[in-house]
PDB file of C-alpha atoms (C1' of nucleotides) in Angstrom:
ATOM      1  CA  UNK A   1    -105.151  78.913 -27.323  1.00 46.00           C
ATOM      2  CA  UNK A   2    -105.167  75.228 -28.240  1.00 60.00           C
ATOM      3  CA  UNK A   3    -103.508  73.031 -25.888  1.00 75.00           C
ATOM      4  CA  UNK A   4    -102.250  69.893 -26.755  1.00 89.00           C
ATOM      5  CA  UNK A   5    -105.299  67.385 -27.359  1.00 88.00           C
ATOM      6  CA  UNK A   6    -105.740  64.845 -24.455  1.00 92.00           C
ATOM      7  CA  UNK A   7    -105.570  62.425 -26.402  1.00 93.00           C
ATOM      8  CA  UNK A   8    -101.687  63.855 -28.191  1.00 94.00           C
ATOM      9  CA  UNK A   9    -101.075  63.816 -24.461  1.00 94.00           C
ATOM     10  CA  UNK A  10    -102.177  60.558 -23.543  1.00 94.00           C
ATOM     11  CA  UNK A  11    -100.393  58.667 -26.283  1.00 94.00           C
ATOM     12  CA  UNK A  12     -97.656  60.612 -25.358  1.00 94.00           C
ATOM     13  CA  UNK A  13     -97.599  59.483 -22.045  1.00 95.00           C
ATOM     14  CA  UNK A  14     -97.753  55.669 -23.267  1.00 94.00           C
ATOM     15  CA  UNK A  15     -95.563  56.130 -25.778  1.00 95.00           C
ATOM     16  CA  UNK A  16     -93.090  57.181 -23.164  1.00 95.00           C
ATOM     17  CA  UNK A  17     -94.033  54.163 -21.107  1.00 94.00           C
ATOM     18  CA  UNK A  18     -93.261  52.102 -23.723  1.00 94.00           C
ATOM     19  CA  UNK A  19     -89.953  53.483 -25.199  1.00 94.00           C
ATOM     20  CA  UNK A  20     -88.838  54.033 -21.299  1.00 94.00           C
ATOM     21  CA  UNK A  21     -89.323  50.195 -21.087  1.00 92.00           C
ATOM     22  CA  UNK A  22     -91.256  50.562 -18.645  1.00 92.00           C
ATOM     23  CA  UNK A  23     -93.632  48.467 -20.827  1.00 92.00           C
ATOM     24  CA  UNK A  24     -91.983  45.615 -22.615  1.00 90.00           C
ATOM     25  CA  UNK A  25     -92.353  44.177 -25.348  1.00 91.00           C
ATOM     26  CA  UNK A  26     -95.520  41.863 -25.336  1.00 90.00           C
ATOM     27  CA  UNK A  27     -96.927  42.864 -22.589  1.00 90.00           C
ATOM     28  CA  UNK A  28    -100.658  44.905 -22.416  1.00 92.00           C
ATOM     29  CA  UNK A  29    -101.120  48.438 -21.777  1.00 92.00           C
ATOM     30  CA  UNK A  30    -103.369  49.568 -19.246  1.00 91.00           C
ATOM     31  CA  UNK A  31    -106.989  48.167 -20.233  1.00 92.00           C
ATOM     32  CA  UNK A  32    -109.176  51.543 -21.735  1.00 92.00           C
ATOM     33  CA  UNK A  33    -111.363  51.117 -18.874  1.00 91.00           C
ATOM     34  CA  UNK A  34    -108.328  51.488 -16.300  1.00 91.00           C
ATOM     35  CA  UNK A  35    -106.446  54.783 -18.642  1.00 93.00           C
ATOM     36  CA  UNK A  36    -110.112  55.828 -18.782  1.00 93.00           C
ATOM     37  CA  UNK A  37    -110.378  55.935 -14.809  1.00 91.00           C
ATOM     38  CA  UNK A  38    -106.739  56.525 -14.113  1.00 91.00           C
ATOM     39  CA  UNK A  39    -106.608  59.836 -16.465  1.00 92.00           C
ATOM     40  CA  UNK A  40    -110.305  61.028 -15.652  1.00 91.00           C
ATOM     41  CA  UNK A  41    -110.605  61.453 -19.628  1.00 94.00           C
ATOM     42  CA  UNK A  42    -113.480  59.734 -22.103  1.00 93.00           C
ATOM     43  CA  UNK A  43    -113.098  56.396 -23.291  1.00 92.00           C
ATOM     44  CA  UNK A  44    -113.348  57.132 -26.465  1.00 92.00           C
ATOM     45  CA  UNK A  45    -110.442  59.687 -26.035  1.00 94.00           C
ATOM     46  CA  UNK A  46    -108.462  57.017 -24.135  1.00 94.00           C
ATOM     47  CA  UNK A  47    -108.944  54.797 -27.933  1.00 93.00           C
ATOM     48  CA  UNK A  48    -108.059  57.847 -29.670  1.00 94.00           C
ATOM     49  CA  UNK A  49    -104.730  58.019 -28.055  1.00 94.00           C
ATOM     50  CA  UNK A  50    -104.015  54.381 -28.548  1.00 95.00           C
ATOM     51  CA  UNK A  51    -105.146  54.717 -31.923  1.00 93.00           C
ATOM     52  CA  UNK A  52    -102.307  56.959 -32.620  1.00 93.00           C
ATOM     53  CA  UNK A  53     -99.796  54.594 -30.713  1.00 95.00           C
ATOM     54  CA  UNK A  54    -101.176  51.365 -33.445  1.00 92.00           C
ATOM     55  CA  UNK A  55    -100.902  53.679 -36.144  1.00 91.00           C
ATOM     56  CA  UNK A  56     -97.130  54.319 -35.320  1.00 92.00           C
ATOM     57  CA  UNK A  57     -96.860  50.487 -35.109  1.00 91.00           C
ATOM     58  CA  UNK A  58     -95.885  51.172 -31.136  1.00 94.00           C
ATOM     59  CA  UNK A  59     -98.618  48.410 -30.418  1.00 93.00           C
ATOM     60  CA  UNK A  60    -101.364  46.253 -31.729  1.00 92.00           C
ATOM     61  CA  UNK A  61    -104.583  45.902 -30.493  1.00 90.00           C
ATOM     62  CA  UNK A  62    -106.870  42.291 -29.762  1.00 90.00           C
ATOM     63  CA  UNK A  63    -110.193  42.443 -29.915  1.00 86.00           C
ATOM     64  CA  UNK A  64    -111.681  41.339 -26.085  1.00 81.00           C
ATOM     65  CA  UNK A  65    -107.578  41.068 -25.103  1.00 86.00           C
ATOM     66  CA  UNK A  66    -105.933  44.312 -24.975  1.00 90.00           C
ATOM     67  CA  UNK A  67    -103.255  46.260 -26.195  1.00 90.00           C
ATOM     68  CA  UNK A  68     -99.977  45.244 -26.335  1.00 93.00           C
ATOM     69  CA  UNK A  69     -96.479  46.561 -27.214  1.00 93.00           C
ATOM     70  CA  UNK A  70     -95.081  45.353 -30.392  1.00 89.00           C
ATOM     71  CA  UNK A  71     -91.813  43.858 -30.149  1.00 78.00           C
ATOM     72  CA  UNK A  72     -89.339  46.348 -32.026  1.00 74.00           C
ATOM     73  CA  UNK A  73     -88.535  44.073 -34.898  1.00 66.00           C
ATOM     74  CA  UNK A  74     -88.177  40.314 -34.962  1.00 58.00           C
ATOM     75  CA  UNK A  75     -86.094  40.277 -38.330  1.00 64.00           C
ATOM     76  CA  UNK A  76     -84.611  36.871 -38.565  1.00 60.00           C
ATOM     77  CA  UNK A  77     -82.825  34.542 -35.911  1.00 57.00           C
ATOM     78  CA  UNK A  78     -85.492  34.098 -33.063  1.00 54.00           C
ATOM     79  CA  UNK A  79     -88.161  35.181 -35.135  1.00 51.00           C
ATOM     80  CA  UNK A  80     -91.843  35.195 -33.300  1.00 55.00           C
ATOM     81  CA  UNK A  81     -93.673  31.650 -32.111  1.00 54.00           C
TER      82      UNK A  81
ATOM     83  CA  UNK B   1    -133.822  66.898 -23.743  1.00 52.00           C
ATOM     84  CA  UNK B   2    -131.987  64.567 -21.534  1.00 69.00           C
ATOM     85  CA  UNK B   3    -134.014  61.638 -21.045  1.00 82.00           C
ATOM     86  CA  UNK B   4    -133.335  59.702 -18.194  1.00 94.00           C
ATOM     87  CA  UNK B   5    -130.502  56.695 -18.563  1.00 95.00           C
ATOM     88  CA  UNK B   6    -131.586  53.265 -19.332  1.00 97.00           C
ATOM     89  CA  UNK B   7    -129.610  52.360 -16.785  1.00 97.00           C
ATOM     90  CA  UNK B   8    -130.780  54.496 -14.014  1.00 97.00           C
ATOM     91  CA  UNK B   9    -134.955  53.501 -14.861  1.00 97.00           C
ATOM     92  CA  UNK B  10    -133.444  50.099 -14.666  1.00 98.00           C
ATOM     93  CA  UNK B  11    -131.925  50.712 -11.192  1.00 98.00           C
ATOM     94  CA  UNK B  12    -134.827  52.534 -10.273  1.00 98.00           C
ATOM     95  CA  UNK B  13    -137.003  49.520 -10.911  1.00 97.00           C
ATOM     96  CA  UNK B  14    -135.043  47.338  -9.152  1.00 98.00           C
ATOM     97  CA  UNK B  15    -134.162  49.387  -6.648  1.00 97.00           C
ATOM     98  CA  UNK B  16    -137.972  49.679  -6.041  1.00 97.00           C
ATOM     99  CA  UNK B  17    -138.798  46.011  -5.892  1.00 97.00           C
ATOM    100  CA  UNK B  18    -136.161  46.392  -2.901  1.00 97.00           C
ATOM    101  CA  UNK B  19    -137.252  48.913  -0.801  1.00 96.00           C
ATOM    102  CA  UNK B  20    -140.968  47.782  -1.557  1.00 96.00           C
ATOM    103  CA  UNK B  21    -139.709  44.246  -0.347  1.00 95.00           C
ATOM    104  CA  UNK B  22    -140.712  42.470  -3.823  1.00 96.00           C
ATOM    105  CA  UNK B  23    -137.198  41.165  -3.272  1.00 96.00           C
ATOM    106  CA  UNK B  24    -136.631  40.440   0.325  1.00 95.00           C
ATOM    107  CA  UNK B  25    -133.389  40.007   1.827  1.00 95.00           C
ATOM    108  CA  UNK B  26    -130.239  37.714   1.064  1.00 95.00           C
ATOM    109  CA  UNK B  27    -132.955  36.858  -1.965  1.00 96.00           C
ATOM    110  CA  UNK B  28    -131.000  36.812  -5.342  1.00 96.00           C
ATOM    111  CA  UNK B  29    -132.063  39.408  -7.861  1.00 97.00           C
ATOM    112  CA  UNK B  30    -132.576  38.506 -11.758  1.00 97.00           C
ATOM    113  CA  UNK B  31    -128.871  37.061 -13.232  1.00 97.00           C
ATOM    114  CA  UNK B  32    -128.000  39.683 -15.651  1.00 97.00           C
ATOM    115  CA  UNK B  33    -128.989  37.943 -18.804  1.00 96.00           C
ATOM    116  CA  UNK B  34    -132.041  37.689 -17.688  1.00 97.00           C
ATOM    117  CA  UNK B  35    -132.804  41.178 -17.220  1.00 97.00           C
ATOM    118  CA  UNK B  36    -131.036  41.991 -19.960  1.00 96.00           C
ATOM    119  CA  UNK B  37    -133.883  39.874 -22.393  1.00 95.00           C
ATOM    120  CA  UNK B  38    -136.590  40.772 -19.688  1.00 95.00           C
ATOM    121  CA  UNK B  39    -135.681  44.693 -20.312  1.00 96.00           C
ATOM    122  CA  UNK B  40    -134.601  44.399 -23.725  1.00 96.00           C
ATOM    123  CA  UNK B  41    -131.335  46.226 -22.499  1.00 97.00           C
ATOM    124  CA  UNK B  42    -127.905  45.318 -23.340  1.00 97.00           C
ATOM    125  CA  UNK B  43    -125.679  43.259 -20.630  1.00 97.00           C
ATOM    126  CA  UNK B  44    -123.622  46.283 -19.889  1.00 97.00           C
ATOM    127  CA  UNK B  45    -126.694  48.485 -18.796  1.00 98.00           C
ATOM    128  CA  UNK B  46    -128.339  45.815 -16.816  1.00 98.00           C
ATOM    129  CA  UNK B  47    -124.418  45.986 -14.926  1.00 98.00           C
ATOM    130  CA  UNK B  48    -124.590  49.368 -14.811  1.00 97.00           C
ATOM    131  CA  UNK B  49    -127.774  49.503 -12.875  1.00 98.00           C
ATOM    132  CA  UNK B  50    -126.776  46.972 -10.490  1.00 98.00           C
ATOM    133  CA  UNK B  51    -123.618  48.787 -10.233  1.00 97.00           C
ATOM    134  CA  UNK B  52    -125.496  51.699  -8.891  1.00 97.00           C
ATOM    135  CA  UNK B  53    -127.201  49.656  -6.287  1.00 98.00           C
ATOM    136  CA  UNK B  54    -123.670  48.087  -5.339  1.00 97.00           C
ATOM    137  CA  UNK B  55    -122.825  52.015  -4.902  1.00 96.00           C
ATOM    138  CA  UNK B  56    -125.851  52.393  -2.691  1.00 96.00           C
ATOM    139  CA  UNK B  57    -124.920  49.443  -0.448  1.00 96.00           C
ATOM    140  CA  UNK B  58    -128.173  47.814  -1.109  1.00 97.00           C
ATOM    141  CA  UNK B  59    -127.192  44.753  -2.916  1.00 97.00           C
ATOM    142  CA  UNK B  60    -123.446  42.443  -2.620  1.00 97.00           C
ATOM    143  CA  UNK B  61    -122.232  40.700  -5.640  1.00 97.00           C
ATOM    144  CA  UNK B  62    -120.506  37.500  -6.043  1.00 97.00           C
ATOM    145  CA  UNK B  63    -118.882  36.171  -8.932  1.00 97.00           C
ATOM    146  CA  UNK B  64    -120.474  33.229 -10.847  1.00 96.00           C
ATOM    147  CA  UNK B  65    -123.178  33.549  -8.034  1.00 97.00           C
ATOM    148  CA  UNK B  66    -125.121  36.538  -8.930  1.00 97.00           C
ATOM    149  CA  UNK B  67    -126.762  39.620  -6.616  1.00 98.00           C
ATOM    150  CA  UNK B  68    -128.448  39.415  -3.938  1.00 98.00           C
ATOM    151  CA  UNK B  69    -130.515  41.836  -1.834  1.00 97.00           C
ATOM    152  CA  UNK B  70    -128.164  43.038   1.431  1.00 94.00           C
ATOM    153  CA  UNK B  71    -129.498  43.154   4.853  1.00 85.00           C
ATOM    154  CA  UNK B  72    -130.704  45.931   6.227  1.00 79.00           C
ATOM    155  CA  UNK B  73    -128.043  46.474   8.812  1.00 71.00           C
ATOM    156  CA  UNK B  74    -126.378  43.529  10.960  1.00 62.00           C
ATOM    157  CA  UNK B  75    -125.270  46.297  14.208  1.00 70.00           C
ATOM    158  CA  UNK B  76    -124.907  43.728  16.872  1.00 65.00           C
ATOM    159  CA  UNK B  77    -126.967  41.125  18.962  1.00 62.00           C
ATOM    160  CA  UNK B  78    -127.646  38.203  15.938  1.00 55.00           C
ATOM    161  CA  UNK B  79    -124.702  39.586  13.770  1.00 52.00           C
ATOM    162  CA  UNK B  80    -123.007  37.690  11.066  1.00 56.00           C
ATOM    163  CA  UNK B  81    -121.222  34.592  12.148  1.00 54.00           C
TER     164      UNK B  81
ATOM    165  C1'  DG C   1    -111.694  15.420  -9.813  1.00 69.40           C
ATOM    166  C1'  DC C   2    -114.036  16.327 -14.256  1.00 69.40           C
ATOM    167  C1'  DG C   3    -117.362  18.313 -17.509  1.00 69.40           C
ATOM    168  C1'  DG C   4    -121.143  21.154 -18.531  1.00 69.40           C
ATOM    169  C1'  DA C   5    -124.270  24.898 -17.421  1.00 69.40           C
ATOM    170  C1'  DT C   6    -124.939  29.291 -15.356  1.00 69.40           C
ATOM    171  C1'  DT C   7    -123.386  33.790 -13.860  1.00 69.40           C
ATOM    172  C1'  DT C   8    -120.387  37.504 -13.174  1.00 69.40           C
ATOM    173  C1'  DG C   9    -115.916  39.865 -14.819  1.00 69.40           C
ATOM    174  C1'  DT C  10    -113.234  41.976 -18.306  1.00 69.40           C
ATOM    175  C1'  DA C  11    -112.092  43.925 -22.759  1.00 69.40           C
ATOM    176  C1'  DC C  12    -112.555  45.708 -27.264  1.00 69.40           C
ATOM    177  C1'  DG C  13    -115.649  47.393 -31.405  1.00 69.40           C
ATOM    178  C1'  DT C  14    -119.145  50.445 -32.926  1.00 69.40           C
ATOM    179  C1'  DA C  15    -122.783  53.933 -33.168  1.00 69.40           C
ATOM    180  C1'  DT C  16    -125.278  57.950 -31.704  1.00 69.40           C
ATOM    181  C1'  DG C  17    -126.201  62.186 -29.197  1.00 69.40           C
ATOM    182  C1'  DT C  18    -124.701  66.344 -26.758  1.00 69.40           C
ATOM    183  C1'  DA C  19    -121.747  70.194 -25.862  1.00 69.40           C
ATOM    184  C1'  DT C  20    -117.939  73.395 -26.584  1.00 69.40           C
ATOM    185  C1'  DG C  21    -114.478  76.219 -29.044  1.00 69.40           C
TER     186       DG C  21
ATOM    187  C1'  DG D   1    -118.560  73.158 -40.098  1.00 69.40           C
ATOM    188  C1'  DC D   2    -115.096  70.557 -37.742  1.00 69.40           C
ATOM    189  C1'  DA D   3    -112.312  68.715 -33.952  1.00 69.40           C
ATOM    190  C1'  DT D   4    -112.361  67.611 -29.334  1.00 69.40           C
ATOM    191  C1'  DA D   5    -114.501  65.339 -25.442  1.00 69.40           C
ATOM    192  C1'  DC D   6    -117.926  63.215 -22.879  1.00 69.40           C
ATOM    193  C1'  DA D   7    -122.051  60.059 -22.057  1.00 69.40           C
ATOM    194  C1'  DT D   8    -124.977  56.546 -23.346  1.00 69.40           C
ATOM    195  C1'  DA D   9    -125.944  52.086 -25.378  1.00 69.40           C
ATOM    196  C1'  DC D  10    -125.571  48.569 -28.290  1.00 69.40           C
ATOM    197  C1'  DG D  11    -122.737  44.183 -29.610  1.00 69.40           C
ATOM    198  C1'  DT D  12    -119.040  40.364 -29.476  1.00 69.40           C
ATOM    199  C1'  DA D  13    -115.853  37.413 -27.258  1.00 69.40           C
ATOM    200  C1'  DC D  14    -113.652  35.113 -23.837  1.00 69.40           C
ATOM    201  C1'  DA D  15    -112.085  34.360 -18.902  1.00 69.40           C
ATOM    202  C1'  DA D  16    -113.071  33.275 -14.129  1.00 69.40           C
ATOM    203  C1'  DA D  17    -116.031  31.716 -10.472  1.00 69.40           C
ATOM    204  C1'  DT D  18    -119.556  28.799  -8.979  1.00 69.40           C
ATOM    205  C1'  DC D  19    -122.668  24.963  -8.887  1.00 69.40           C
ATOM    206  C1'  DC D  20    -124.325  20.465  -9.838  1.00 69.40           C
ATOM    207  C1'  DG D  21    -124.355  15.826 -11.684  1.00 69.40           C
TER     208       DG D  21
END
DNA sequence: GCGGATTTGTACGTATGTATG
DNA sequence: GCATACATACGTACAAATCCG
């Protein structure tokens, strides 16, 4: 049997986190090091799973920052600073 | 096959200059870059091996001060202020 | 109180090796 | 062989704490 991939799960679980609201706009995910602890998974499975979330434009990632959620779509009026 | 971690020879080394008294006491051990060109070890393995030591309750850290060798054992009579 | 130097803390980026299915 | 997953180990960058002049 193949179960789901941890890291299919993972970004699943962040990408719920995110669409919930739970995590707005702007704000950083869990750093890998906490997701890494917090799930008992691989680091490198932890940046799998948010590599999957940037690659659906969910969030975008800052080198020696973090993670954050991507606001939904700025299109004109109060555009981004 | 599985040679020993880096980062547990380094702790072992250190640990040793402990126990053997090399380092006595309240005495601050190597800053981390220091080990790190003294060992020719990256920064994150010279933390990891401190790390272990901070597991085994023989060293405290403070931040921006460094780590420093923990007293054997306070139990009462001259205790801590 | 401020500025610079030192030291630890945090965070991501990358590479390699091992093991399993 | 390949994908998954973990462990180790390197590097870069910046933030926060501390110390001293």
């Amino acid at each position: 049997m193949n179960p789901t991939p941890l890291y299919t799960q993972l970004a699943d679980i962040l990408r719920e986190m995110i669409t919930s609201g739970q995590l707005q706009p702007r704000s950083p995910l869990p750093s890998e090091s906490y997701l890494q602890q917090e799930q008992g998974v691989a680091r490198g499975t932890v940046r799998t799973a948010i590599g999957i979330l940037r690659d659906e434009g969910l969030v975008v990632t800052i080198s020696g920052r973090g993670s954050f959620v991507k606001e939904p779509d700025p299109k004109a009026s109060s555009g981004p600073d």
